[in-house]
PDB file of C-alpha atoms in Angstrom:
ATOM      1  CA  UNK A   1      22.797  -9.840  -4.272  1.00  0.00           C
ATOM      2  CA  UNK A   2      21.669  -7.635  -1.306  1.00  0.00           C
ATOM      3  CA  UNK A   3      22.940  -4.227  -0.742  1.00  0.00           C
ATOM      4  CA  UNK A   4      22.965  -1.651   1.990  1.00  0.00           C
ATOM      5  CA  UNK A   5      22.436   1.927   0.833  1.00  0.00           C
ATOM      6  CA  UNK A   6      23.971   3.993   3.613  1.00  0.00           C
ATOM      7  CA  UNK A   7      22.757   7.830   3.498  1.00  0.00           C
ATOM      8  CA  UNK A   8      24.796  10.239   4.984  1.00  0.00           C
ATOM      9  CA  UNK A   9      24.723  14.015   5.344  1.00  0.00           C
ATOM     10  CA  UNK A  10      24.977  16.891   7.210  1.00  0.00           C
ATOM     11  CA  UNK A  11      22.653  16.906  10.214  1.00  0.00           C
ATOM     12  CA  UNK A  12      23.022  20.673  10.984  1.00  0.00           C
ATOM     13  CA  UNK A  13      21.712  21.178   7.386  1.00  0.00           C
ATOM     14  CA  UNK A  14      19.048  19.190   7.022  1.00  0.00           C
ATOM     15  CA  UNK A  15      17.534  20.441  10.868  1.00  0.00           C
ATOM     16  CA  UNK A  16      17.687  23.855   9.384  1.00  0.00           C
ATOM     17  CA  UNK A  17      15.790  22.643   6.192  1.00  0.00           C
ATOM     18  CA  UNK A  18      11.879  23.810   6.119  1.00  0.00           C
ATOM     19  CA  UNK A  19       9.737  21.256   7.780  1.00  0.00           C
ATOM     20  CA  UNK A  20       7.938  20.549   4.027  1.00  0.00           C
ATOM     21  CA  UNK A  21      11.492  20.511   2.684  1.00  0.00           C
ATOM     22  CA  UNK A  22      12.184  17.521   5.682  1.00  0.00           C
ATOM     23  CA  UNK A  23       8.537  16.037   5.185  1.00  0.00           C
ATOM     24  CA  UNK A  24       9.092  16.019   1.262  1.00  0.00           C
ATOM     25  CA  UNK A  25      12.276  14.256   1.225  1.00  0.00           C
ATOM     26  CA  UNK A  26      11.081  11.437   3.412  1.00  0.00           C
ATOM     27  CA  UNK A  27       8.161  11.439   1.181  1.00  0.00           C
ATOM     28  CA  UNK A  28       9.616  10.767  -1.621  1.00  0.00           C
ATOM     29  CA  UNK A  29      12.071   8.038   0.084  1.00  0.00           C
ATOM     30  CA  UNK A  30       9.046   6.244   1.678  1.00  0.00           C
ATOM     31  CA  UNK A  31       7.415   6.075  -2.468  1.00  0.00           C
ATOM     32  CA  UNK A  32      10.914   4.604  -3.704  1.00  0.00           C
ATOM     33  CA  UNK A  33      10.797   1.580  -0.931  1.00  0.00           C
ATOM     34  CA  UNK A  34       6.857   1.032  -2.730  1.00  0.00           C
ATOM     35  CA  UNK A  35       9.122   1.251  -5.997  1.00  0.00           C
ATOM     36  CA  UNK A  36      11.660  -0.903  -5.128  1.00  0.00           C
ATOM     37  CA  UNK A  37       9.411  -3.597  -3.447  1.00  0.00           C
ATOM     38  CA  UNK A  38       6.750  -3.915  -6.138  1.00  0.00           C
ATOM     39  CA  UNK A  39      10.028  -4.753  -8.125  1.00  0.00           C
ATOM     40  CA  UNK A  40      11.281  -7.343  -5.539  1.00  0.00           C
ATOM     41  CA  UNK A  41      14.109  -5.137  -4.937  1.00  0.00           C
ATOM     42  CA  UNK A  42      13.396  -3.981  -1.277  1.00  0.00           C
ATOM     43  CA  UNK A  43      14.086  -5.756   1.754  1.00  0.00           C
ATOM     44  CA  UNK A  44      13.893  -2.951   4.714  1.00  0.00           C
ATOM     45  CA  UNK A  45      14.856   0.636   4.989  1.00  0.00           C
ATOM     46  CA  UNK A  46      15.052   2.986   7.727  1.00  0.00           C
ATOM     47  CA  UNK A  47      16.379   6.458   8.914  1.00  0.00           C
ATOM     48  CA  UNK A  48      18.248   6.388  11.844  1.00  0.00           C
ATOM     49  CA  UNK A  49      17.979   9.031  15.075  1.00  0.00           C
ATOM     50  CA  UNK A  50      21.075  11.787  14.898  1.00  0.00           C
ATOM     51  CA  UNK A  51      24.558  10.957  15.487  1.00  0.00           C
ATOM     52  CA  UNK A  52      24.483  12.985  19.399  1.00  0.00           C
ATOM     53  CA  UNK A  53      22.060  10.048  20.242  1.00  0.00           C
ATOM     54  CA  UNK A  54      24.653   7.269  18.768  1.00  0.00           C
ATOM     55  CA  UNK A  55      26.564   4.870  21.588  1.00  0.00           C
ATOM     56  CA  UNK A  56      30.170   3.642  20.492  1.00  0.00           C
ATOM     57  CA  UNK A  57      31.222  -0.210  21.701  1.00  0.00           C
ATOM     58  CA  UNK A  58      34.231  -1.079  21.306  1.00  0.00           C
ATOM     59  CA  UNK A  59      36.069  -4.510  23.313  1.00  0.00           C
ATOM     60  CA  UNK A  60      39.873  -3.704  24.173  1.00  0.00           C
ATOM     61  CA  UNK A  61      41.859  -6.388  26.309  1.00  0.00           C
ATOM     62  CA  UNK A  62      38.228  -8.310  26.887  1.00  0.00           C
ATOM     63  CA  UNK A  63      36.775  -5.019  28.641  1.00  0.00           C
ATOM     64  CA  UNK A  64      33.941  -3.178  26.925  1.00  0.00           C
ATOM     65  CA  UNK A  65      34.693   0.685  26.130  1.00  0.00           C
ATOM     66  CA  UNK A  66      31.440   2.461  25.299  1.00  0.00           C
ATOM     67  CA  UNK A  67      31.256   6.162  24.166  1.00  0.00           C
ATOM     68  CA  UNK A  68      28.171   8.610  23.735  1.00  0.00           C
ATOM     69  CA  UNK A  69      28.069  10.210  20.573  1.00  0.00           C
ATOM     70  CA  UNK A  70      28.842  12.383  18.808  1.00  0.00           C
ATOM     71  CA  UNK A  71      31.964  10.432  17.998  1.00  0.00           C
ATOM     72  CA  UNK A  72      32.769  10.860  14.549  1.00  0.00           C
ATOM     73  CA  UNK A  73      34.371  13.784  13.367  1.00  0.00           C
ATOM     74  CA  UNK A  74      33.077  14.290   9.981  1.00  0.00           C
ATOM     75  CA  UNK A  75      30.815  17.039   8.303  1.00  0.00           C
ATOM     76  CA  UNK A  76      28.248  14.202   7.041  1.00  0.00           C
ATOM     77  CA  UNK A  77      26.417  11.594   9.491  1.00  0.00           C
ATOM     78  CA  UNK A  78      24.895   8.844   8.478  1.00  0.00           C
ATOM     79  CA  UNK A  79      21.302   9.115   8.535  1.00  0.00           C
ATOM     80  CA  UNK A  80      19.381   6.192   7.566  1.00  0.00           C
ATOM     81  CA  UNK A  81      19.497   3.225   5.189  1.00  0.00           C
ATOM     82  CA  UNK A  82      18.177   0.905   2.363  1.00  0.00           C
ATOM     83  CA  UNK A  83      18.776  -2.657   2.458  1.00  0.00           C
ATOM     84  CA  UNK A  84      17.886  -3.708  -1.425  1.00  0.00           C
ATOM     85  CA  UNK A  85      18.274  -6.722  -3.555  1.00  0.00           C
ATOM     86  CA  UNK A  86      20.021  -5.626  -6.803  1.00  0.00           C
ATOM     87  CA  UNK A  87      21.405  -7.978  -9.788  1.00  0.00           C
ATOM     88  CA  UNK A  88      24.754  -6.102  -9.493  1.00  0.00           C
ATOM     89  CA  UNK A  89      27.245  -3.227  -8.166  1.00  0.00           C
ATOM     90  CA  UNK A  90      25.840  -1.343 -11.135  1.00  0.00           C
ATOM     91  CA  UNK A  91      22.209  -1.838 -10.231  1.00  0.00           C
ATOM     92  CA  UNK A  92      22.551  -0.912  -6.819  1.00  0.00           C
ATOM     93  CA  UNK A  93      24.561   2.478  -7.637  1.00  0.00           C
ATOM     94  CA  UNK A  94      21.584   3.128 -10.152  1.00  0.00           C
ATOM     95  CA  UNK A  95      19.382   2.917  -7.032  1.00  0.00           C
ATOM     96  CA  UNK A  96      21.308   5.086  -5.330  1.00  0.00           C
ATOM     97  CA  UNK A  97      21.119   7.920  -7.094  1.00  0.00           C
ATOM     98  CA  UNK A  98      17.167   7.724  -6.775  1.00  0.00           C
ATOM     99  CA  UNK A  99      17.646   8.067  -3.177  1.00  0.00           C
ATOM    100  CA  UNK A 100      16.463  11.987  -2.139  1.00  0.00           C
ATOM    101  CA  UNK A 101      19.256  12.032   0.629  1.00  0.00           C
ATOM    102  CA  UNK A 102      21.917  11.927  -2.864  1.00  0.00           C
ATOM    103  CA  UNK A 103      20.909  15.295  -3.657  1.00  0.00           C
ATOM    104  CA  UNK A 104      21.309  16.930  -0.001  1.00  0.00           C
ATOM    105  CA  UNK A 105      24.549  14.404   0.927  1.00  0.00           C
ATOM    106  CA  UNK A 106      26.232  10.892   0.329  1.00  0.00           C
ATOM    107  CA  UNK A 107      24.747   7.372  -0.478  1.00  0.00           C
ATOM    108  CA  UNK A 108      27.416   4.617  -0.037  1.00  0.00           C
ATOM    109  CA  UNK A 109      26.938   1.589  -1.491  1.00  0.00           C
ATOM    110  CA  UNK A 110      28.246  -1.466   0.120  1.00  0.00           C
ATOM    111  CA  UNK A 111      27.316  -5.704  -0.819  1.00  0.00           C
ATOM    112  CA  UNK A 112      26.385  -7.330   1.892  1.00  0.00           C
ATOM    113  CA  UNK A 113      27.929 -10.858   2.107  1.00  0.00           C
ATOM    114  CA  UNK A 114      26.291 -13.837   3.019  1.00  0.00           C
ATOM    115  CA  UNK A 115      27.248 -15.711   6.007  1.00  0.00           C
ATOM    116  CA  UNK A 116      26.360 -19.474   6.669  1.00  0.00           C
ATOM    117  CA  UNK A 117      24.780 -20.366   9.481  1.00  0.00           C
ATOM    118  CA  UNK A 118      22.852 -17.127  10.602  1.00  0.00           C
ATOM    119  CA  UNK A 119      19.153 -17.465  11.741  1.00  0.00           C
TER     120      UNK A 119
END
């Protein structure tokens, strides 16, 4: 079963974290995708530029509406992802909590269903 890992947290923090706090966490998050793929449980991971850089879509009445971000009007932002394979729910959760962005914000597990017919 594949999961998506979505970190989240608060980007004002984390910019005024040290630079070795910053460099540590990815660190350690880069050595837990080495983890999880010599364990066949890694598929791709990434963190993600901040929220202010973000563009909105959405299609109303057949007419795009697209909207710089910031849009979202939360405390947290999501800041990256894993994409794992995991045996089940409570697997993936486990693997969550080994992500370093747990301990400064959110991880939010979600399965990713399988569609027929993609490439």
């Amino acid at each position: 079963m594949k999961f998506i890992l979505l970190v989240h947290h608060d980007e004002s923090a984390f910019a005024n974290m040290s630079e070795d706090v910053q460099r540590g966490l990815l660190t350690e998050s880069v050595r837990l995708c080495h983890q999880l793929d010599e364990k066949g449980e890694y598929v791709h991971a990434s963190p993600v530029l901040p929220a202010a850089t973000a563009t909105l879509v959405r299609v109303r009445d057949g007419r795009p509406l697209v909207t710089d971000g910031p849009f979202i009007e939360t405390r947290e932002q999501m800041a990256g992802y894993f994409l794992i394979e995991a045996k089940d729910r409570d697997e993936a959760v486990a693997i969550a909590g080994r992500v370093p962005g747990a301990r400064i914000g959110t991880v939010e597990v979600r399965e990713v269903r399988d569609v027929t017919g993609l490439p």
